[in-house]
Amino acid sequence: MNIYNAYLLIMRVLKFGGTSVGSAEKIQHVAEIINDGVPKIVVLSAMAGTTNFLEEIVKLLYKAKNDEAVAKINELKKQYETVVNELFIKVEFKKKGIELIDHHFQYMHSFTLDSFTIYEERALLAQGELISSAFLHYHLQEAGVNSALIPALNFMRIDKSLEPDDFYIKQNLQREIEQHKGVQLFVTQGYICRNAYGEIDNLKRGGSDYSASLIGAAAGSDEIQIWTDISGFHNNDPRYVEKTVSLKELSFDEAAELAYFGAKILHPSSVLPAKMANIPVRLKNTMKPEDEGTIIKDTFVQGEIKAVAAKDGITAIKIKSGRMLLAYGFLRQVFEIFERYQTPIDMITTSEIAVSVTIDDRKNLDDILADLRKYANVEVDENQSIICIVGNFLAEEKGIVAKVMTALKEVPIRMVSYGGSMHNISVLVNTSEKIKALKLLNENLFNL
Ligand code: ADP
Ligand code: ASP
Ligand code: MG
């Protein structure tokens, strides 16, 4: 149920990524797209490159290279001064823009005066979204469009397990909206939030997509739109493969698998809130709004291989024990070790004498290995990639695995996983083989 029934407004959510707001001209273009009279909440990323830049400043500050950090902050400020000059026409708004960036950059400079902490890191990383959203808001004001800027730090919150606090988000988003009677266009920040202790935090890199779906679910939206630099979800990773095509439709489950296994177009967690609330997610190209893009919804087209994606930075761990499958309790012991170190397992394959698992979070790898070695021989392979082939395989059950394996016959494969769901075949390859594998799958599965 839509929480804004009091106004009879259904708030659509539109999220614009970094490249979509990457220059003054692009911000003006976004303003044109959103100013169509449909009530909406617009979620913005930082301007393209800014979060990377801020991460570089963070690294310098941790290394106590404060002079270099100051120089970088000044460099970024210069870029923003140019944007202000190009974005605003009236003197009054140019002044407002300059005051805005003076305020944010003074704050950034305050972190260079003393030793640097994790709290300051997160506050620093939040500056990109705070500035881009204020730019769009001021631009709308200058153009005479009735809109309101609602601070994400007033309603987006994660709990102690770093999961979104849905109840808090819903209540506080509603309160923010209600403060602006008569307004139908709201602008807010993606990515940033507060944590359980009230500190500034974030939803991890690429997290603005996640913000958008959490906001869409909280507001009972009719649609969540993710506007980016490509016309929808492609069948393969366009960063590595030349001939890829946009997909008209994906199911929530297919999109979630692909996003989790490396399709950068969507943050891995962003599908679930939309799926739970059954809100369609539409992917659109900001530069080509007329292109249809992709709709992600509760739907299934049978018997099709839809798309492939690849996730890097995977570590494979082979755990070898004399008798494994017959020794009941062995797998439990193995899984308990990963649970103890809060490390999720992505893939798993078993044989009588060994089990292989993959992880992408290496934070506690040494401790995990030390514990595993108490029970078994352990071998580790680093720099692996999971290639995930997604679709609805029911109708093609007979040939599907053979097709994938034939396509990959020239690629050494470390692990294969099929049957966990009817939507996914995963293979593990050395990262050096990834691009070749993606290209071969493109040629052989999609005839592209
Ligand atoms: P934004 O800044 O708008 O969030 P991202 O760079 O995070 O944009 O995501 C869009 C990019 O995702 C595309 O430019 C493309 O290079 C990459 N990408 C990776 N896999 C896919 C895919 N399967 N379909 C479309 N884009 C993909
Ligand atoms: N600005 C953040 C990033 O670059 C969040 C996002 O763009 O989604 O990761
Ligand atoms: Mg993104």
Tab-separated table of C-alpha atoms in Angstrom, residues 53 57 60-61 65-79 105 109 112:
chain	number	residue	atom	x	y	z
A	53	PHE	CA	38.511	10.898	-6.286
A	57	ILE	CA	41.849	11.529	-0.769
A	60	LEU	CA	46.231	9.906	1.358
A	61	LEU	CA	44.754	10.961	4.685
A	65	LYS	CA	49.986	12.622	3.415
A	66	ASN	CA	47.915	15.637	4.311
A	67	ASP	CA	49.590	18.108	1.953
A	68	GLU	CA	48.839	15.860	-1.000
A	69	ALA	CA	45.275	15.465	0.261
A	70	VAL	CA	44.866	19.243	0.445
A	71	ALA	CA	46.112	19.564	-3.144
A	72	LYS	CA	43.630	16.924	-4.311
A	73	ILE	CA	40.733	18.558	-2.470
A	74	ASN	CA	41.606	21.862	-4.158
A	75	GLU	CA	41.791	20.137	-7.541
A	76	LEU	CA	38.302	18.703	-7.060
A	77	LYS	CA	36.991	22.071	-5.899
A	78	LYS	CA	38.206	23.683	-9.128
A	79	GLN	CA	36.225	21.135	-11.153
A	105	PHE	CA	35.096	21.868	0.695
A	109	HIS	CA	39.614	20.536	4.558
A	112	THR	CA	43.256	17.374	6.872
